[in-house]
Short mmCIF file of C-alpha atoms in Angstrom, two decimals:
data_model
loop_
_atom_site.label_atom_id
_atom_site.label_comp_id
_atom_site.label_asym_id
_atom_site.label_seq_id
_atom_site.Cartn_x
_atom_site.Cartn_y
_atom_site.Cartn_z
CA MET A 1 25.50 84.76 73.28
CA LYS A 2 22.52 82.41 73.14
CA ALA A 3 21.38 83.83 69.80
CA ALA A 4 24.86 83.44 68.34
CA PHE A 5 25.01 79.84 69.57
CA GLY A 6 21.61 79.12 67.98
CA ALA A 7 22.72 80.59 64.66
CA SER A 8 25.88 78.49 64.81
CA MET A 9 23.86 75.34 65.47
CA LYS A 10 21.61 76.05 62.49
CA HIS A 11 24.64 76.66 60.27
CA ASP A 12 26.18 73.42 61.49
CA GLY A 13 22.90 71.64 60.78
CA LEU A 14 23.01 72.73 57.16
CA SER A 15 26.63 71.60 56.85
CA VAL A 16 25.68 68.22 58.29
CA LEU A 17 22.79 67.96 55.84
CA GLU A 18 25.04 68.77 52.89
CA SER A 19 27.41 66.00 53.96
CA ARG A 20 24.45 63.66 54.17
CA VAL A 21 23.32 64.66 50.67
CA ALA A 22 26.77 63.92 49.26
CA ALA A 23 26.85 60.53 51.01
CA ASP A 24 23.34 59.58 49.88
CA LEU A 25 24.03 60.57 46.29
CA ALA A 26 27.19 58.45 46.32
CA ARG A 27 25.39 55.46 47.83
CA THR A 28 22.55 55.57 45.32
CA ALA A 29 24.58 56.31 42.20
CA HIS A 30 24.12 52.85 40.63
CA PRO A 31 24.65 52.29 37.79
CA ARG A 32 27.69 54.52 37.64
CA ALA A 33 28.87 53.64 34.12
CA PRO A 34 28.93 56.57 31.67
CA TRP A 35 27.13 55.70 28.46
CA LEU A 36 26.98 58.79 26.26
CA LYS A 37 29.90 59.70 24.01
CA PRO A 38 30.83 63.29 23.07
CA VAL A 39 29.21 64.61 19.91
CA ALA A 40 30.71 67.40 17.82
CA ALA A 41 28.59 70.24 16.45
CA PRO A 42 28.85 71.28 12.78
CA ASP A 43 31.28 74.04 13.79
CA GLY A 44 33.51 71.55 15.59
CA THR A 45 32.59 72.62 19.12
CA PRO A 46 31.32 70.02 21.61
CA ALA A 47 27.55 69.66 21.67
CA HIS A 48 25.57 69.22 24.86
CA ASP A 49 23.45 66.13 25.25
CA VAL A 50 20.64 68.21 26.76
CA ILE A 51 20.12 71.94 27.14
CA ILE A 52 17.38 72.93 29.58
CA VAL A 53 15.84 76.36 29.03
CA GLY A 54 14.65 77.67 32.39
CA GLY A 55 16.41 77.47 35.74
CA GLY A 56 13.35 77.49 37.98
CA GLN A 57 12.13 74.55 40.02
CA SER A 58 11.11 72.42 37.01
CA GLY A 59 14.34 73.03 35.12
CA LEU A 60 16.45 72.23 38.18
CA ALA A 61 14.52 69.05 38.97
CA THR A 62 14.87 67.90 35.37
CA ALA A 63 18.60 68.57 35.44
CA PHE A 64 18.96 66.59 38.67
CA GLY A 65 17.02 63.70 37.19
CA LEU A 66 19.33 63.66 34.16
CA LEU A 67 22.46 63.78 36.31
CA ARG A 68 21.14 60.79 38.26
CA SER A 69 20.80 58.96 34.93
CA ARG A 70 24.42 59.74 34.04
CA VAL A 71 23.48 62.32 31.45
CA ASP A 72 26.21 64.65 32.68
CA ASN A 73 26.84 66.79 29.61
CA ILE A 74 23.98 69.19 30.22
CA LEU A 75 23.49 72.92 30.66
CA VAL A 76 20.66 74.96 32.18
CA LEU A 77 20.06 78.43 30.71
CA ASP A 78 17.99 81.12 32.40
CA LYS A 79 17.46 84.70 31.28
CA ALA A 80 17.19 86.02 34.85
CA PRO A 81 20.09 86.91 37.13
CA ALA A 82 21.14 84.26 39.64
CA GLY A 83 18.57 83.99 42.42
CA GLN A 84 15.79 85.57 40.35
CA GLU A 85 14.74 82.46 38.43
CA GLY A 86 11.05 81.67 38.48
CA PRO A 87 8.40 83.86 40.10
CA TRP A 88 9.30 83.63 43.78
CA ARG A 89 11.29 86.86 44.09
CA SER A 90 9.43 88.79 41.40
CA TYR A 91 5.74 88.60 40.51
CA ALA A 92 4.66 85.92 43.02
CA ARG A 93 2.95 88.21 45.53
CA MET A 94 1.63 85.62 47.96
CA HIS A 95 3.20 85.36 51.41
CA THR A 96 3.41 81.57 51.35
CA LEU A 97 3.18 78.68 48.94
CA ARG A 98 -0.35 77.31 48.61
CA SER A 99 0.76 73.67 48.67
CA PRO A 100 0.80 71.80 51.99
CA LYS A 101 4.25 71.97 53.55
CA ASP A 102 4.84 68.21 53.29
CA PHE A 103 4.37 68.03 49.50
CA THR A 104 7.63 66.82 48.00
CA GLY A 105 8.94 67.75 44.57
CA PRO A 106 12.47 68.57 43.37
CA ASP A 107 13.94 66.00 45.78
CA LEU A 108 12.72 63.20 43.47
CA ASP A 109 12.08 60.96 46.48
CA MET A 110 15.46 61.54 48.13
CA PRO A 111 14.65 62.41 51.78
CA CYS A 112 17.84 64.42 52.30
CA LEU A 113 16.84 66.79 49.49
CA THR A 114 13.29 67.55 50.65
CA TYR A 115 12.30 71.03 51.71
CA GLN A 116 11.60 69.62 55.18
CA SER A 117 15.19 68.42 55.54
CA TRP A 118 16.51 71.83 54.50
CA HIS A 119 14.10 73.69 56.78
CA GLU A 120 14.89 71.56 59.82
CA ALA A 121 18.63 71.88 59.20
CA LYS A 122 18.41 75.65 58.86
CA PHE A 123 15.71 76.55 61.41
CA GLY A 124 15.30 73.49 63.63
CA THR A 125 12.66 70.78 64.00
CA ASP A 126 10.50 72.93 66.28
CA SER A 127 10.24 75.51 63.52
CA TRP A 128 9.10 72.82 61.08
CA ASP A 129 6.51 71.52 63.52
CA GLU A 130 5.11 75.02 64.00
CA LEU A 131 5.14 75.85 60.28
CA ALA A 132 1.75 76.08 58.59
CA LEU A 133 2.74 76.91 55.00
CA ILE A 134 6.14 77.48 53.42
CA PRO A 135 7.08 81.19 53.08
CA LYS A 136 7.80 81.91 49.43
CA GLY A 137 11.19 83.44 50.29
CA HIS A 138 12.20 80.26 52.08
CA TRP A 139 11.19 78.20 49.05
CA ALA A 140 13.38 80.40 46.83
CA ASP A 141 16.28 80.00 49.27
CA TYR A 142 15.73 76.24 49.28
CA LEU A 143 15.91 76.13 45.47
CA ASP A 144 19.17 78.11 45.54
CA TRP A 145 20.58 75.57 48.01
CA TYR A 146 19.25 72.64 45.96
CA ARG A 147 20.98 73.96 42.85
CA HIS A 148 24.23 74.31 44.76
CA VAL A 149 24.23 70.99 46.60
CA THR A 150 23.31 68.91 43.53
CA GLY A 151 25.96 70.59 41.36
CA ILE A 152 23.59 71.57 38.55
CA PRO A 153 25.36 73.66 35.86
CA VAL A 154 23.36 76.85 35.32
CA ARG A 155 24.21 79.84 33.16
CA ASN A 156 22.25 82.93 34.12
CA GLU A 157 21.40 86.05 32.12
CA ALA A 158 21.28 83.88 29.02
CA GLU A 159 18.09 84.23 26.99
CA VAL A 160 17.28 81.70 24.28
CA VAL A 161 15.99 83.59 21.25
CA ASP A 162 16.01 80.92 18.54
CA ILE A 163 16.12 77.16 18.03
CA ALA A 164 16.99 75.70 14.63
CA PRO A 165 18.09 72.38 13.13
CA ALA A 166 21.83 71.92 12.64
CA GLY A 167 23.15 68.73 11.08
CA GLY A 168 21.20 66.29 13.22
CA LEU A 169 21.49 68.52 16.28
CA LEU A 170 19.63 71.57 17.54
CA ALA A 171 21.26 75.00 17.37
CA VAL A 172 20.35 77.26 20.27
CA THR A 173 20.93 80.99 19.85
CA VAL A 174 21.57 82.61 23.22
CA ARG A 175 21.56 86.35 23.91
CA SER A 176 23.72 87.36 26.84
CA GLY A 177 25.25 90.72 27.72
CA GLY A 178 24.14 92.26 24.43
CA GLN A 179 25.84 89.55 22.37
CA THR A 180 24.63 86.31 20.84
CA GLN A 181 26.20 82.89 20.87
CA ARG A 182 25.23 79.61 19.25
CA LEU A 183 25.23 76.44 21.31
CA HIS A 184 24.32 72.95 20.14
CA ALA A 185 22.45 70.12 21.78
CA ARG A 186 21.01 66.74 20.97
CA LYS A 187 17.88 67.50 22.94
CA ILE A 188 16.25 70.59 24.44
CA VAL A 189 13.86 70.83 27.38
CA LEU A 190 11.78 74.00 27.60
CA ALA A 191 11.07 74.47 31.30
CA THR A 192 9.88 78.03 30.83
CA GLY A 193 7.01 78.04 33.29
CA GLN A 194 4.01 80.29 32.78
CA GLU A 195 5.51 82.07 29.79
CA SER A 196 5.92 78.90 27.71
CA MET A 197 2.54 79.25 25.98
CA GLY A 198 2.91 82.77 24.66
CA ASP A 199 2.56 86.05 26.51
CA TRP A 200 0.72 87.44 29.48
CA SER A 201 -2.86 88.24 28.58
CA LEU A 202 -3.80 91.90 28.56
CA PRO A 203 -7.22 92.51 26.97
CA ALA A 204 -7.18 95.12 24.21
CA LEU A 205 -9.42 97.53 26.11
CA ILE A 206 -7.01 97.48 29.06
CA ALA A 207 -3.90 97.59 26.85
CA ALA A 208 -5.28 100.75 25.25
CA LEU A 209 -5.08 102.61 28.57
CA PRO A 210 -2.00 104.78 29.24
CA ALA A 211 0.92 102.77 30.61
CA GLY A 212 0.80 104.68 33.88
CA ARG A 213 -2.78 103.55 34.44
CA ARG A 214 -2.46 99.76 34.10
CA ALA A 215 -0.21 96.75 34.49
CA HIS A 216 -0.33 93.02 34.17
CA SER A 217 0.04 91.09 37.41
CA ALA A 218 3.35 89.60 36.20
CA GLU A 219 4.93 93.02 35.64
CA PRO A 220 6.93 94.93 38.23
CA ILE A 221 4.43 97.19 40.04
CA ASP A 222 5.29 100.00 42.41
CA PHE A 223 2.64 99.24 45.01
CA ARG A 224 3.87 102.02 47.28
CA ALA A 225 2.71 104.48 44.65
CA LEU A 226 -0.82 103.07 45.01
CA ALA A 227 -1.17 104.30 48.60
CA GLY A 228 -4.36 106.36 48.82
CA LYS A 229 -5.37 105.35 45.27
CA ARG A 230 -8.38 103.50 43.89
CA VAL A 231 -7.35 100.18 42.35
CA ALA A 232 -9.19 97.60 40.26
CA VAL A 233 -7.93 94.04 39.86
CA ILE A 234 -9.37 92.10 36.94
CA GLY A 235 -9.60 88.38 37.61
CA ALA A 236 -10.58 86.16 40.50
CA GLY A 237 -7.85 83.54 40.71
CA ALA A 238 -5.28 83.26 43.45
CA SER A 239 -2.93 85.67 41.68
CA ALA A 240 -5.68 88.30 41.47
CA PHE A 241 -6.26 88.07 45.20
CA ASP A 242 -2.49 88.25 45.85
CA ASN A 243 -2.23 91.50 43.89
CA ALA A 244 -5.33 92.95 45.53
CA ALA A 245 -3.93 92.11 48.96
CA THR A 246 -0.56 93.65 48.13
CA ALA A 247 -2.28 96.87 47.07
CA LEU A 248 -4.37 96.89 50.25
CA GLU A 249 -1.29 96.33 52.41
CA ALA A 250 0.41 99.21 50.62
CA GLY A 251 -2.39 101.54 51.73
CA ALA A 252 -4.69 101.70 48.70
CA ALA A 253 -7.86 103.62 49.50
CA GLU A 254 -10.10 101.18 47.60
CA VAL A 255 -9.39 97.85 45.92
CA HIS A 256 -12.08 96.38 43.67
CA LEU A 257 -11.68 92.79 42.51
CA LEU A 258 -13.76 92.13 39.39
CA CYS A 259 -14.86 88.53 38.81
CA ARG A 260 -16.59 87.87 35.50
CA ARG A 261 -18.41 84.83 36.89
CA LYS A 262 -21.53 85.12 39.01
CA GLU A 263 -20.07 82.70 41.53
CA ILE A 264 -16.48 82.76 42.66
CA GLN A 265 -14.38 79.60 42.38
CA VAL A 266 -13.63 78.17 45.82
CA VAL A 267 -13.09 74.50 44.92
CA GLN A 268 -9.46 73.63 44.20
CA PRO A 269 -9.56 70.77 41.66
CA TYR A 270 -5.81 70.24 41.88
CA ARG A 271 -6.24 68.99 45.43
CA TRP A 272 -8.45 66.15 44.22
CA LEU A 273 -6.06 64.97 41.54
CA THR A 274 -3.04 64.84 43.85
CA PHE A 275 -2.74 61.07 44.00
CA ARG A 276 -0.19 58.79 42.37
CA GLY A 277 -2.57 57.15 39.93
CA PHE A 278 -3.68 60.43 38.36
CA LEU A 279 -0.33 62.19 38.47
CA ARG A 280 1.52 59.21 37.01
CA HIS A 281 -0.97 57.83 34.51
CA LEU A 282 -3.21 60.56 33.13
CA GLY A 283 -0.77 60.79 30.21
CA ASP A 284 -1.35 57.08 29.49
CA LEU A 285 -5.09 57.54 28.88
CA ASP A 286 -6.60 58.03 25.44
CA ASP A 287 -7.28 61.54 24.16
CA ALA A 288 -10.97 61.45 25.08
CA TRP A 289 -10.29 60.77 28.75
CA ARG A 290 -7.40 63.21 28.96
CA TRP A 291 -9.51 65.95 27.42
CA ARG A 292 -12.50 65.11 29.61
CA PHE A 293 -10.49 65.38 32.81
CA MET A 294 -8.38 68.40 31.96
CA SER A 295 -11.10 70.45 30.31
CA ALA A 296 -13.18 69.97 33.46
CA VAL A 297 -10.26 70.79 35.76
CA MET A 298 -9.17 73.85 33.80
CA GLY A 299 -12.74 74.94 33.27
CA LEU A 300 -13.10 75.21 37.02
CA ARG A 301 -9.77 77.07 37.09
CA GLU A 302 -7.53 77.14 40.11
CA GLY A 303 -9.20 77.96 43.41
CA PHE A 304 -7.67 79.97 46.23
CA PRO A 305 -7.19 78.97 49.87
CA GLN A 306 -8.87 80.63 52.83
CA ALA A 307 -5.75 82.55 53.86
CA THR A 308 -5.52 84.12 50.40
CA TYR A 309 -9.10 85.38 50.61
CA ASP A 310 -8.79 86.53 54.23
CA ARG A 311 -5.72 88.56 53.36
CA CYS A 312 -8.05 90.77 51.30
CA ALA A 313 -11.30 90.47 53.24
CA ASP A 314 -9.66 91.66 56.46
CA HIS A 315 -9.41 95.14 54.90
CA ASP A 316 -12.43 97.45 54.92
CA ALA A 317 -11.20 98.92 51.63
CA PHE A 318 -11.72 95.62 49.77
CA ARG A 319 -14.68 95.17 47.42
CA LEU A 320 -15.54 91.94 45.58
CA HIS A 321 -17.69 92.31 42.44
CA LEU A 322 -19.29 89.13 41.03
CA GLY A 323 -20.66 88.85 37.51
CA ALA A 324 -18.62 91.89 36.58
CA PRO A 325 -16.63 91.42 33.37
CA VAL A 326 -15.15 94.67 32.07
CA LEU A 327 -17.15 95.89 29.05
CA SER A 328 -15.22 99.09 28.43
CA ALA A 329 -12.36 101.10 29.91
CA VAL A 330 -12.03 104.84 29.31
CA ASP A 331 -9.30 107.04 30.71
CA GLY A 332 -10.33 110.51 31.80
CA SER A 333 -9.47 113.34 34.16
CA GLY A 334 -11.24 111.57 37.02
CA GLY A 335 -9.43 108.28 36.46
CA VAL A 336 -10.25 105.15 34.51
CA GLU A 337 -13.97 104.52 34.05
CA LEU A 338 -14.66 100.77 33.95
CA ALA A 339 -18.08 99.69 32.73
CA THR A 340 -19.45 96.33 33.95
CA PRO A 341 -22.93 94.72 33.89
CA THR A 342 -23.27 95.65 37.56
CA GLY A 343 -22.43 99.33 37.05
CA SER A 344 -19.53 101.70 36.38
CA LEU A 345 -16.45 102.10 38.50
CA ALA A 346 -13.86 104.91 38.61
CA VAL A 347 -10.31 103.90 39.60
CA ASP A 348 -6.82 105.30 39.39
CA PHE A 349 -5.01 102.09 38.43
CA VAL A 350 -5.94 98.74 36.87
CA ILE A 351 -4.10 95.45 37.46
CA CYS A 352 -4.97 92.66 35.03
CA ALA A 353 -4.61 89.13 36.43
CA ALA A 354 -6.11 87.30 33.46
CA GLY A 355 -3.35 84.74 32.97
CA ILE A 356 -1.57 83.75 29.76
CA GLU A 357 -2.64 84.15 26.15
CA ILE A 358 -1.89 80.93 24.24
CA ASP A 359 0.13 82.01 21.21
CA LEU A 360 3.19 79.86 20.56
CA SER A 361 4.34 82.21 17.78
CA ALA A 362 4.89 84.89 20.45
CA ARG A 363 7.72 82.84 21.94
CA PRO A 364 11.01 83.80 20.21
CA GLU A 365 12.51 80.35 20.67
CA LEU A 366 9.45 78.77 18.98
CA SER A 367 8.64 81.36 16.33
CA ARG A 368 10.72 79.70 13.57
CA PHE A 369 8.53 76.58 13.60
CA SER A 370 5.47 77.48 15.69
CA ARG A 371 3.08 77.03 12.76
CA ASN A 372 3.96 73.35 12.56
CA ILE A 373 3.55 72.56 16.27
CA ALA A 374 0.51 70.30 16.56
CA THR A 375 -2.16 71.44 18.99
CA TRP A 376 -4.95 69.54 20.67
CA ALA A 377 -7.36 71.02 18.15
CA ASP A 378 -5.31 69.37 15.39
CA ARG A 379 -5.50 65.94 16.99
CA TYR A 380 -8.82 65.66 18.84
CA THR A 381 -12.38 66.84 18.37
CA PRO A 382 -14.25 66.75 21.69
CA PRO A 383 -18.00 66.36 22.10
CA ALA A 384 -19.86 69.63 21.71
CA ALA A 385 -20.52 69.86 25.45
CA GLU A 386 -16.78 69.68 26.18
CA ARG A 387 -15.59 72.06 23.47
CA ASP A 388 -13.15 74.78 24.53
CA ASP A 389 -11.26 76.66 21.84
CA ARG A 390 -8.69 77.97 24.30
CA LEU A 391 -7.73 74.50 25.48
CA GLY A 392 -7.60 73.35 21.86
CA ARG A 393 -4.65 75.71 21.36
CA PHE A 394 -2.49 73.82 23.87
CA PRO A 395 0.34 71.88 22.22
CA TYR A 396 -0.30 68.17 21.70
CA LEU A 397 2.76 66.41 23.10
CA GLY A 398 4.29 62.98 22.58
CA ASP A 399 4.56 60.52 25.45
CA ASP A 400 8.02 61.94 26.24
CA TYR A 401 6.75 65.55 26.39
CA ALA A 402 8.11 66.16 22.88
CA LEU A 403 6.56 68.59 20.44
CA THR A 404 4.73 66.88 17.58
CA GLU A 405 4.26 68.05 14.01
CA ARG A 406 1.08 69.42 12.54
CA VAL A 407 2.33 68.41 9.06
CA PRO A 408 4.49 65.27 9.39
CA GLY A 409 7.92 65.58 7.79
CA ALA A 410 7.98 69.38 7.58
CA THR A 411 9.99 69.90 10.81
CA PRO A 412 10.93 66.41 12.08
CA TRP A 413 13.65 67.81 14.31
CA ILE A 414 11.14 69.30 16.76
CA ALA A 415 10.72 65.78 18.19
CA ASP A 416 13.92 66.55 20.11
CA ILE A 417 12.32 69.58 21.79
CA HIS A 418 10.50 68.61 24.99
CA LEU A 419 8.05 70.95 26.68
CA PHE A 420 7.92 70.72 30.47
CA SER A 421 5.86 73.64 31.70
CA ILE A 422 2.30 74.81 32.14
CA ALA A 423 1.90 74.22 28.40
CA SER A 424 2.13 70.46 29.00
CA THR A 425 -0.97 70.51 31.22
CA MET A 426 -3.49 69.32 28.63
CA SER A 427 -1.33 66.34 27.67
CA PHE A 428 -0.15 65.29 31.14
CA GLY A 429 -2.16 67.17 33.75
CA ALA A 430 -0.24 68.76 36.61
CA SER A 431 3.36 68.26 35.51
CA GLY A 432 5.85 70.96 34.58
CA SER A 433 4.01 73.65 36.54
CA SER A 434 3.38 71.83 39.80
CA ILE A 435 5.57 71.06 42.80
CA ASN A 436 3.62 68.01 43.91
CA ALA A 437 3.68 66.41 40.42
CA MET A 438 7.47 66.46 40.10
CA THR A 439 8.05 63.10 41.76
CA THR A 440 6.06 61.42 38.97
CA ALA A 441 6.42 63.87 36.06
CA VAL A 442 10.19 64.40 36.11
CA PRO A 443 11.04 60.66 36.01
CA ARG A 444 8.69 60.27 33.03
CA LEU A 445 10.35 63.17 31.22
CA VAL A 446 13.86 61.94 32.03
CA SER A 447 12.95 58.43 30.87
CA GLY A 448 11.73 59.89 27.58
CA LEU A 449 14.93 61.88 27.14
CA THR A 450 17.23 58.94 27.88
CA ARG A 451 15.11 56.66 25.69
CA GLY A 452 15.59 59.01 22.76
CA LEU A 453 19.33 59.32 23.35
CA PHE A 454 19.69 55.54 23.69
CA ARG A 455 17.73 54.81 20.52
CA ALA A 456 19.73 57.33 18.56
CA ASP A 457 22.98 55.67 19.71
CA VAL A 458 21.87 52.03 19.48
CA GLU A 459 24.08 51.14 16.48
CA LYS A 460 27.17 52.61 18.14
CA LEU A 461 26.29 50.87 21.38
CA TRP A 462 25.93 47.55 19.51
CA GLU A 463 29.41 48.02 18.06
CA GLU A 464 30.77 48.76 21.54
CA PHE A 465 29.10 45.64 22.90
CA GLN A 466 30.57 43.46 20.18
CA ALA A 467 34.03 44.84 20.93
CA TYR A 468 33.67 44.36 24.68
CA ASP A 469 36.17 41.74 25.86
CA VAL A 470 36.99 42.59 29.48
CA PRO A 471 37.33 39.27 31.39
CA GLN A 472 35.60 39.08 34.75
CA ALA A 473 37.66 36.20 36.09
CA VAL A 474 41.01 34.44 35.55
CA VAL A 475 40.75 30.67 35.27
CA ARG A 476 43.73 28.82 36.74
CA HIS A 477 44.25 25.13 35.97
CA PRO A 478 45.64 22.80 38.68
CA ALA A 479 49.36 22.03 38.33
CA GLY A 480 49.99 19.20 35.93
CA GLN A 481 46.49 19.23 34.51
CA PRO A 482 46.31 20.33 30.91
CA ALA A 483 43.69 22.78 29.82
CA SER A 484 40.82 21.04 28.05
#
């Protein structure tokens, strides 16, 4: 009886919170006036003002920011089934988020929409007080609730496979249920997360192994089948440790984590830069300063917290190899033979956690015009000591997160495509791939989107202003006094 009562109280708490959200949104809706007029596509169908590709946390936060700015004619598209957007219920193999629990993000500074408010309403304030880090499943549940309570329009199982110009608009080809459909929009936001830069990196020598012998860390992996097996994980970032830990917890006989560096990265540079000045204004600096900061940050790469390391180190079957890049990989009857500078290693399965290969042409939605997307290498030449060819391949974005042209005038319409993902990191720092940056990054993106829409409509808005003749008051003259 007590348990049932507690569950009822938690359910009631969530209902109360949802009422509070509705009230707060109504009270802070100023200005309420709609300002965008419907636009027809070349085929006569209504065009969307903004289509957001990606229904994960960044896409949802962007959509909410637009709705708050009275850009209501929007649509979010995600290729995954409902509830499977983003990494949280697929390849994210950590137990908890790595961010401190009190970092805010999608709420955009509305207290009623914070994770803390949702957690306390669902599990109670004592649970929040006792919480160390947010369980990843809870974060996914929170995002589902956030999408529902803010009324964001999302269409799932809809993959964007092409973007093309169409009479002053953008034509978006969507594949869904084996069929394709063309939608139109004035602007597009690509909130496609880790995949936005190209494809998951799988070195050629690992890709050459039989499919049953290797996988990338972002692929579905049957870890139960690794029980009693020898496993190698290539990489030393947080994701590599997550995959090693998952294999250990599944009963792997040995798990070898191969770090190419001689010293493992334990400093987390993203913790240093989590302050308003950096998050809000890195994008305002000149190219030299932006490159200097981000090449240093990304050169260090992302560190891992103590709990992530301990999850592996607590197992006797775990082995950490430093200064051990893979020089060759040969499949044989005794398993896969991996050669490293520190010696050879025989394993039954290899998991590659080497991140993303930057290749914009690999993205179907970008392939039509990828050759004319300007990169950092096209716009800035760093000092020799700061040179990094990989970072030079990042797209060079406008101050509104828009793609820019390598050859001006060849594809001018790409200025209406805005990239809000890990690919925006070199231009804006932590932004479309970071929870804690949302409260500064999303408003900047939304401001850029509304600025572009306003500028495009300025002549029509001027005509509307000139025709505006709604009186605000009625002047009555005293009886017997003529109007002057």
